[in-house]
mmCIF file of N, CA and C in Angstrom:
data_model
loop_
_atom_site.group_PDB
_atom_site.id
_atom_site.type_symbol
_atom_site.label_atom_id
_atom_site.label_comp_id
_atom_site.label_asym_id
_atom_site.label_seq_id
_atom_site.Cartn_x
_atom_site.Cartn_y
_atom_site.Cartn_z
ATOM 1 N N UNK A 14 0.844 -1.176 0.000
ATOM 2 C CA UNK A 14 0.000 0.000 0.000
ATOM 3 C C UNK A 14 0.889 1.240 0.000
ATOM 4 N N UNK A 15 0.631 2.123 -0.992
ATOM 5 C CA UNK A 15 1.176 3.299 -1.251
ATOM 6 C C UNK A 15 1.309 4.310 -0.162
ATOM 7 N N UNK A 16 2.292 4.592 0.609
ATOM 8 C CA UNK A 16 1.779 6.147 1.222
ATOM 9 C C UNK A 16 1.287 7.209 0.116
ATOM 10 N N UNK A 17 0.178 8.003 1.079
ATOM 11 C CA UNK A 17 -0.083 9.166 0.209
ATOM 12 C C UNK A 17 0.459 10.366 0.312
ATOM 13 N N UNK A 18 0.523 11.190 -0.490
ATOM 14 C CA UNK A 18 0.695 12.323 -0.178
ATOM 15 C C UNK A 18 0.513 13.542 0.286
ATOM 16 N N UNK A 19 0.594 14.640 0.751
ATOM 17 C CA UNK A 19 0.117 15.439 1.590
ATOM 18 C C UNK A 19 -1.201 16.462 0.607
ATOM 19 N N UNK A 20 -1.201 16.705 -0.239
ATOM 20 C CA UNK A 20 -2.017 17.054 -1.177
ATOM 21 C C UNK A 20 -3.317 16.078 -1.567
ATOM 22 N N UNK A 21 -3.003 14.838 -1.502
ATOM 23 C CA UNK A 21 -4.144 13.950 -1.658
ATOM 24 C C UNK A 21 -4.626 13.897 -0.074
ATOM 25 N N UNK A 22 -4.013 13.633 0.614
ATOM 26 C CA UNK A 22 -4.795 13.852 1.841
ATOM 27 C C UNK A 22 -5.469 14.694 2.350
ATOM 28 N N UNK A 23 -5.306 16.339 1.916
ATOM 29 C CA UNK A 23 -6.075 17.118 2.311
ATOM 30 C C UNK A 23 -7.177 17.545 1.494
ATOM 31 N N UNK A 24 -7.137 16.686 0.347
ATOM 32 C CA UNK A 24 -8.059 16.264 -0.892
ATOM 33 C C UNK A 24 -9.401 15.589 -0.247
ATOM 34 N N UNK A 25 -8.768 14.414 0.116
ATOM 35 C CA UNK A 25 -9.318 13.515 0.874
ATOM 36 C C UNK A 25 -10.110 14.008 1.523
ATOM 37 N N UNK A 26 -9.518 14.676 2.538
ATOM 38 C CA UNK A 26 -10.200 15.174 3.962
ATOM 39 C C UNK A 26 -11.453 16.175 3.754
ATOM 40 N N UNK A 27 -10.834 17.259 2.622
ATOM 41 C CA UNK A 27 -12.311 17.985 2.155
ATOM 42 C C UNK A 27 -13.457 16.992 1.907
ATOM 43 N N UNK A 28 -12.940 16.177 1.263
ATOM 44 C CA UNK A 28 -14.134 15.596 0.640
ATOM 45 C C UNK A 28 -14.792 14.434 1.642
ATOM 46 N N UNK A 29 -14.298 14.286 2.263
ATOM 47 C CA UNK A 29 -15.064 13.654 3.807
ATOM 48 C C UNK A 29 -15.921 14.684 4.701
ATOM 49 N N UNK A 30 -15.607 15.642 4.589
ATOM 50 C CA UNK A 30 -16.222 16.618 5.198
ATOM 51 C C UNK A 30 -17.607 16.578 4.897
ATOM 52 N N UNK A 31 -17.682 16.227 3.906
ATOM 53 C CA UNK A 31 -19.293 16.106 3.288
ATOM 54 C C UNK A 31 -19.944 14.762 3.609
ATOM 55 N N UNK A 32 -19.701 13.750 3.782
ATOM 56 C CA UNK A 32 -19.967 12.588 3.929
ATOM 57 C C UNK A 32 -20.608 12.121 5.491
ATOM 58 N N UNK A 33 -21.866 11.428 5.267
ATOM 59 C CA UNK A 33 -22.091 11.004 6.367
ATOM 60 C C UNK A 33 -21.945 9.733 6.797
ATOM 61 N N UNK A 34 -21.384 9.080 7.626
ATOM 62 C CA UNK A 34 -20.890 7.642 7.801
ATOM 63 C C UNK A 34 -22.181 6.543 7.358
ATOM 64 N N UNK A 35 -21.521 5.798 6.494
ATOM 65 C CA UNK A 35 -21.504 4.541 6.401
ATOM 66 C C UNK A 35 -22.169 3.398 6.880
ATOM 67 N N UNK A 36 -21.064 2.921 7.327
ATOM 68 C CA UNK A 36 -21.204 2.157 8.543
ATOM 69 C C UNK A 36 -20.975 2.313 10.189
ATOM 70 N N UNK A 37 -21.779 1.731 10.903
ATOM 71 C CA UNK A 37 -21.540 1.973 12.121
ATOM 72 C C UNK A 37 -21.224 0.519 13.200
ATOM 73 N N UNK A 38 -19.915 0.710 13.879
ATOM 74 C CA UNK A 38 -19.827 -0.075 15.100
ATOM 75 C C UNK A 38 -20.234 -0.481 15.615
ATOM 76 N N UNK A 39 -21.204 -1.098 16.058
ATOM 77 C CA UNK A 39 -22.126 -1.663 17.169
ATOM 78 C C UNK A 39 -21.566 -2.852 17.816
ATOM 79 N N UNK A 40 -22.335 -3.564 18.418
ATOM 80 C CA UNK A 40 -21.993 -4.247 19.713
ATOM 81 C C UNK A 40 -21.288 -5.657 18.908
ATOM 82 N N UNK A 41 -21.386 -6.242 17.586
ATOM 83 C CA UNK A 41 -20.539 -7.146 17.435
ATOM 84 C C UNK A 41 -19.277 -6.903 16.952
ATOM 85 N N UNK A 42 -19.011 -5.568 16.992
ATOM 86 C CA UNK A 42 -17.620 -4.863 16.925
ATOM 87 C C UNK A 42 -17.321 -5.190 15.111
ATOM 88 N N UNK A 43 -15.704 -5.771 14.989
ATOM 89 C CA UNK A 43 -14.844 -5.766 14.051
ATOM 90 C C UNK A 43 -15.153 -7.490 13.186
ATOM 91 N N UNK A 44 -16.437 -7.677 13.421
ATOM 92 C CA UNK A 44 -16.853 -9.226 12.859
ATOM 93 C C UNK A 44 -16.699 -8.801 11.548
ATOM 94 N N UNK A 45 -16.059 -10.395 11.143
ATOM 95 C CA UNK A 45 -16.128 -10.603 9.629
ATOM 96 C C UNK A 45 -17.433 -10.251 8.972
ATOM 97 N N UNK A 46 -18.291 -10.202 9.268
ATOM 98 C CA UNK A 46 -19.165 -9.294 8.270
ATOM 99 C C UNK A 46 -19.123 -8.067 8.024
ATOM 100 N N UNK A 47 -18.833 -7.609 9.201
ATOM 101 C CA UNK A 47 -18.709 -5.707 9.058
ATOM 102 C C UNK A 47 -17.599 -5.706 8.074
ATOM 103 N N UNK A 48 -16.741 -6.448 8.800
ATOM 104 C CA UNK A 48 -14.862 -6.012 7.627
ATOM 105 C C UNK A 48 -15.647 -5.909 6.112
ATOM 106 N N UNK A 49 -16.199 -7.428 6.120
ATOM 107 C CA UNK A 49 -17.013 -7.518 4.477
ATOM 108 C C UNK A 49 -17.290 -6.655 3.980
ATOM 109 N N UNK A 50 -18.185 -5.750 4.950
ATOM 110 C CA UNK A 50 -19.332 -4.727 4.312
ATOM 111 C C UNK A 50 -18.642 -3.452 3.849
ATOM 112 N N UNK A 51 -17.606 -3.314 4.516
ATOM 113 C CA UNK A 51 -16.327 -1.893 4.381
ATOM 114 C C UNK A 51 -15.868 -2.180 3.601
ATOM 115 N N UNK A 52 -15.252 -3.422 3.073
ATOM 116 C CA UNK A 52 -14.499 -3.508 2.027
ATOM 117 C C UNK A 52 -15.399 -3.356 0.982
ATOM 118 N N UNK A 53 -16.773 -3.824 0.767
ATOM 119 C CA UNK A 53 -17.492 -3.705 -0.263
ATOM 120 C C UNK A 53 -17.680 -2.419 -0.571
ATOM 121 N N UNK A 54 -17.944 -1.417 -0.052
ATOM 122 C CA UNK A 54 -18.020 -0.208 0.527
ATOM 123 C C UNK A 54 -17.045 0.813 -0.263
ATOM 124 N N UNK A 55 -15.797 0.431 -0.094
ATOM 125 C CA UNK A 55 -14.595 1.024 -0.098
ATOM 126 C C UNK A 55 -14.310 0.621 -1.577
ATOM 127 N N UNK A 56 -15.437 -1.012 -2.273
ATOM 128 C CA UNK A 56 -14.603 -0.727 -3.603
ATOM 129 C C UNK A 56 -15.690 0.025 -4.489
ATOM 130 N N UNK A 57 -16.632 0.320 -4.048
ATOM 131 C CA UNK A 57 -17.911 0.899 -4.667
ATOM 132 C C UNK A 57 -17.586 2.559 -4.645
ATOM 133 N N UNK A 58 -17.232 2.921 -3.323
ATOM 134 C CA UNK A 58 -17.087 4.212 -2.803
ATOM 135 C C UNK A 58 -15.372 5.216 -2.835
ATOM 136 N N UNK A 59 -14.582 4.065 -2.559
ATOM 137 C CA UNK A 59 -13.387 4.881 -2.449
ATOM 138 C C UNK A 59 -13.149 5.527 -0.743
ATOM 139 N N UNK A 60 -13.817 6.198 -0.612
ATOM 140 C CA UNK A 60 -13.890 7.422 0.672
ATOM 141 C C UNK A 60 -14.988 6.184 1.625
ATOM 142 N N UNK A 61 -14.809 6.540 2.858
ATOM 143 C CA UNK A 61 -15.784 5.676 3.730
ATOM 144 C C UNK A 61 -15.926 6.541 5.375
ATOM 145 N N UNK A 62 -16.612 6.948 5.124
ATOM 146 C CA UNK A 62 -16.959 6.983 6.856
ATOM 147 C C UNK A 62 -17.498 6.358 7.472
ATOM 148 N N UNK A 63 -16.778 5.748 8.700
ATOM 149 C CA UNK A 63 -16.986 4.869 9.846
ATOM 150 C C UNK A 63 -17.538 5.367 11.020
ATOM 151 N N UNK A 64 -18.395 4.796 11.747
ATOM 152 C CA UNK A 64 -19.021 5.632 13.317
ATOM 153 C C UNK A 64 -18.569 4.532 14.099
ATOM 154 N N UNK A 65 -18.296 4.750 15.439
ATOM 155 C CA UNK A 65 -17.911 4.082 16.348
ATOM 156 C C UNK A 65 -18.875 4.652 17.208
ATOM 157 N N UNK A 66 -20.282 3.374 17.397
ATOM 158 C CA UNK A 66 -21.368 3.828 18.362
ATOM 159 C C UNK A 66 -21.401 2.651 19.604
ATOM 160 N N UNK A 67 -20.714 1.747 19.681
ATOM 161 C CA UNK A 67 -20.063 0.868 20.362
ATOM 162 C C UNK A 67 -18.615 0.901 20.664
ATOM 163 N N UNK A 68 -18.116 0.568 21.347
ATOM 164 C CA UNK A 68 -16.819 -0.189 21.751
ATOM 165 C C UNK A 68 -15.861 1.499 21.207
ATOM 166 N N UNK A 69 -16.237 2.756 21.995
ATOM 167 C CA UNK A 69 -15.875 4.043 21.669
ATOM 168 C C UNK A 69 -14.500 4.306 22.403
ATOM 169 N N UNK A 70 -14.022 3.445 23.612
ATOM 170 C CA UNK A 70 -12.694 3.334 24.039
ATOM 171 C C UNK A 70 -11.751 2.509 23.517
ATOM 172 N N UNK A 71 -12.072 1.876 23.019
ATOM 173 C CA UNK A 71 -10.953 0.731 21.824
ATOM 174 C C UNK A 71 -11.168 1.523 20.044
ATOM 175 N N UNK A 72 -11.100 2.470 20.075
ATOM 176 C CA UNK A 72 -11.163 2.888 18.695
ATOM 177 C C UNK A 72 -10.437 3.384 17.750
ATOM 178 N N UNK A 73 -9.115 3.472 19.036
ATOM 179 C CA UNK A 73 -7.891 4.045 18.800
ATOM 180 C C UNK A 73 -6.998 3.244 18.053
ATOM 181 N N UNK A 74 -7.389 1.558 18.614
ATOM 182 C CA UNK A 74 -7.248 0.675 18.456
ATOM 183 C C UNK A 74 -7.510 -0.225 17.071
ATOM 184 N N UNK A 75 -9.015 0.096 17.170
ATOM 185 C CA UNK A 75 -9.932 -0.880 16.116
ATOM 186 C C UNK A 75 -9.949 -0.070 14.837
ATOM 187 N N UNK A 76 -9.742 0.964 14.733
ATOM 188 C CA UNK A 76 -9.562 1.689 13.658
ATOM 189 C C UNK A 76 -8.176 1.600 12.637
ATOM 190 N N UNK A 77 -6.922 1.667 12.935
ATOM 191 C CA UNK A 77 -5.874 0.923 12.557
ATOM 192 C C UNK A 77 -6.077 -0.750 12.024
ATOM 193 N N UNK A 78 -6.466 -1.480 12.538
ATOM 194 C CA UNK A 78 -7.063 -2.988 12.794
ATOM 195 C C UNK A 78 -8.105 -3.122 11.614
ATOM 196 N N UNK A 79 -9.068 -2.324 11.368
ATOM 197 C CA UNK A 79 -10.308 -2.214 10.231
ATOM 198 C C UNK A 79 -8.984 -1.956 9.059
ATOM 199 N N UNK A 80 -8.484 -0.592 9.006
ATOM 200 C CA UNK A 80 -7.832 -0.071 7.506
ATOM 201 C C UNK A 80 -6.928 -1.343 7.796
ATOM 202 N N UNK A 81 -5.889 -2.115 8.181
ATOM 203 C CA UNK A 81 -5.239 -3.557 7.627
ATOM 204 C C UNK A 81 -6.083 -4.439 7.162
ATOM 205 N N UNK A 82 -7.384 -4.925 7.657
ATOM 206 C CA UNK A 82 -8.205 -5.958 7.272
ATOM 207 C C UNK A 82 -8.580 -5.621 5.979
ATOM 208 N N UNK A 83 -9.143 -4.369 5.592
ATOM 209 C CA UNK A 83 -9.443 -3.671 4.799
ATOM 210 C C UNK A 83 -8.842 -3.163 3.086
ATOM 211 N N UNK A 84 -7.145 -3.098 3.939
ATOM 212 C CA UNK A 84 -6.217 -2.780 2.762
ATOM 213 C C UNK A 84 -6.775 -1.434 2.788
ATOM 214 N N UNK A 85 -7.034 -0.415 3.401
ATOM 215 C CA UNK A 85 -7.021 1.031 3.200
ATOM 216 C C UNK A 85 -6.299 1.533 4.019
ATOM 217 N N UNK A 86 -6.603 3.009 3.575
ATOM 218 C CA UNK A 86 -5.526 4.033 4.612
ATOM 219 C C UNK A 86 -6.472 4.753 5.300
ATOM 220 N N UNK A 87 -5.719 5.199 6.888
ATOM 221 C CA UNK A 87 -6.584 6.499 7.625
ATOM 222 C C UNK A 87 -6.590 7.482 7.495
ATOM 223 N N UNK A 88 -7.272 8.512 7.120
ATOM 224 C CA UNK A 88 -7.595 9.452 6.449
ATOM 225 C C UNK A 88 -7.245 10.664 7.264
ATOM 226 N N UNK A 89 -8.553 10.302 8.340
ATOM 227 C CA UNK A 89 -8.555 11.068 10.053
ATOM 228 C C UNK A 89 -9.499 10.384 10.748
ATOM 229 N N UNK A 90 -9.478 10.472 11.931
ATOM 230 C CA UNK A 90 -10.061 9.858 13.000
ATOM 231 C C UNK A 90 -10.392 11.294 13.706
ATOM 232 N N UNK A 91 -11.464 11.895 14.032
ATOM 233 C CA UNK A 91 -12.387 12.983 14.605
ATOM 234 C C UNK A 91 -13.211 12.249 15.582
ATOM 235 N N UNK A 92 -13.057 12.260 16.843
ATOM 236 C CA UNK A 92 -13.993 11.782 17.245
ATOM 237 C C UNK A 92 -14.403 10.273 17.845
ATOM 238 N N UNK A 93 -15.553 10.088 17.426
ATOM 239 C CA UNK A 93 -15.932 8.609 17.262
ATOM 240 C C UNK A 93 -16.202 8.196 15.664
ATOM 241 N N UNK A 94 -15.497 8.570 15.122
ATOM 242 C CA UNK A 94 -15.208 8.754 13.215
ATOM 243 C C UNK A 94 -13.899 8.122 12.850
ATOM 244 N N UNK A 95 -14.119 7.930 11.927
ATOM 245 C CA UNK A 95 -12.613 7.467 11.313
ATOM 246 C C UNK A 95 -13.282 7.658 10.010
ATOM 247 N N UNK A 96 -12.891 7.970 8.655
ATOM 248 C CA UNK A 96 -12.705 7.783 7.587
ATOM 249 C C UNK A 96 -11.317 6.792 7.348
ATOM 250 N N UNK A 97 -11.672 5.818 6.300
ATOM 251 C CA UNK A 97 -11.130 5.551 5.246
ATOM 252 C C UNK A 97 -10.937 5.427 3.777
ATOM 253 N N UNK A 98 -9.789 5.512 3.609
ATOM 254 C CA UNK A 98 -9.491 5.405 1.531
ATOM 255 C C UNK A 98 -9.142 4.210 1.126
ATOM 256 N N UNK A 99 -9.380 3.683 -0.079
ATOM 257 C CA UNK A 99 -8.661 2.371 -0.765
ATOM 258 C C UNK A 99 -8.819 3.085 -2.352
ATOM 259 N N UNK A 100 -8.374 3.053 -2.950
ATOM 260 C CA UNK A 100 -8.206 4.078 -4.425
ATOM 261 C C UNK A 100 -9.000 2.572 -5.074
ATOM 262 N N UNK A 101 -9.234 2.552 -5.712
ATOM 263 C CA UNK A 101 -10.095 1.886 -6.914
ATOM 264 C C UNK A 101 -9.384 1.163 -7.627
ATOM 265 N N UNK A 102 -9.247 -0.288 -7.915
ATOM 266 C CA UNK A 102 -8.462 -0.862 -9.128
ATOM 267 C C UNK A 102 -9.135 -0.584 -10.301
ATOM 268 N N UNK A 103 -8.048 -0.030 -11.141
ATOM 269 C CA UNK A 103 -8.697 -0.318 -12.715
ATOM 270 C C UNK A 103 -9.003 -1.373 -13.452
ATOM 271 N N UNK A 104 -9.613 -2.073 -13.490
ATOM 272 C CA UNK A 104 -9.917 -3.285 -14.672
ATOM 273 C C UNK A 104 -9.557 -3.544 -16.058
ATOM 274 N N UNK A 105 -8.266 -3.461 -16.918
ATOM 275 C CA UNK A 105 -8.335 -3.071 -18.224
ATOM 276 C C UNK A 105 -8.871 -4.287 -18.724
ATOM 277 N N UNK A 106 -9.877 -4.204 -19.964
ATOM 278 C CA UNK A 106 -10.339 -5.679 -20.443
ATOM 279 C C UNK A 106 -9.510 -5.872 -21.834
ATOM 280 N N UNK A 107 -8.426 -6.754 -21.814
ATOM 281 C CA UNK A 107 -7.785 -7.262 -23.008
ATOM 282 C C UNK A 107 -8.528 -7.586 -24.419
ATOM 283 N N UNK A 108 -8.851 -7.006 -25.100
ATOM 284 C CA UNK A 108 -9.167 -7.737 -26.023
ATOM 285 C C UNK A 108 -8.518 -8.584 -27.066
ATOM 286 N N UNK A 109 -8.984 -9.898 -27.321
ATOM 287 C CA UNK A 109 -7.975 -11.047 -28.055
ATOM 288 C C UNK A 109 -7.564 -10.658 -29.754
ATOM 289 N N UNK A 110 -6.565 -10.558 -30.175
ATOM 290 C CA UNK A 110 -6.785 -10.276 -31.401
ATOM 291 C C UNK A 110 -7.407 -10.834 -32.377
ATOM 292 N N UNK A 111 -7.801 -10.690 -33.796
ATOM 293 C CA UNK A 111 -8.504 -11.037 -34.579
ATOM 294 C C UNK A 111 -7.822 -11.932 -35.702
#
């Protein structure tokens, strides 16, 4: 995973500013379904805001822990918030010659 740069990050960050989270934390925490649902999330979306409405003292924690499971980066953490990024793979479709 690429570090980013300081220009894309504050790219980033504007554009989270607008965004209302996502997904939210609740009481079964960092379960393989949630990871699922972020990653699905993240390849649809790019940008992701996260709420931490559960488990709000381990977040310091679980937030680092989500972007590895995830394969994204932390954006900022505000709060009981975290945004994350994963940039988008391109798909090129080969076509076979004739």
């Amino acid at each position: 995973m690429e570090k980013l740069t300081n220009p894309e990050l504050r790219k980033l960050k504007a554009q989270a500013q607008l965004l209302e989270p996502m997904f939210k934390v609740g009481k079964a925490g960092l379960s393989e379904a949630f990871v699922k649902s972020v990653a699905d999330g993240l390849a649809h979306h790019e940008l992701v805001k996260v709420k931490f409405v559960e488990f709000k003292d381990e977040k310091k924690t679980l937030a680092p822990e989500l972007a590895d499971k995830t394969s994204s980066h932390i954006i900022m953490r505000v709060g009981n918030v975290v945004v994350l990024y994963r940039a988008k793979t391109v798909v090129t479709a080969t076509v076979p010659p004739v």
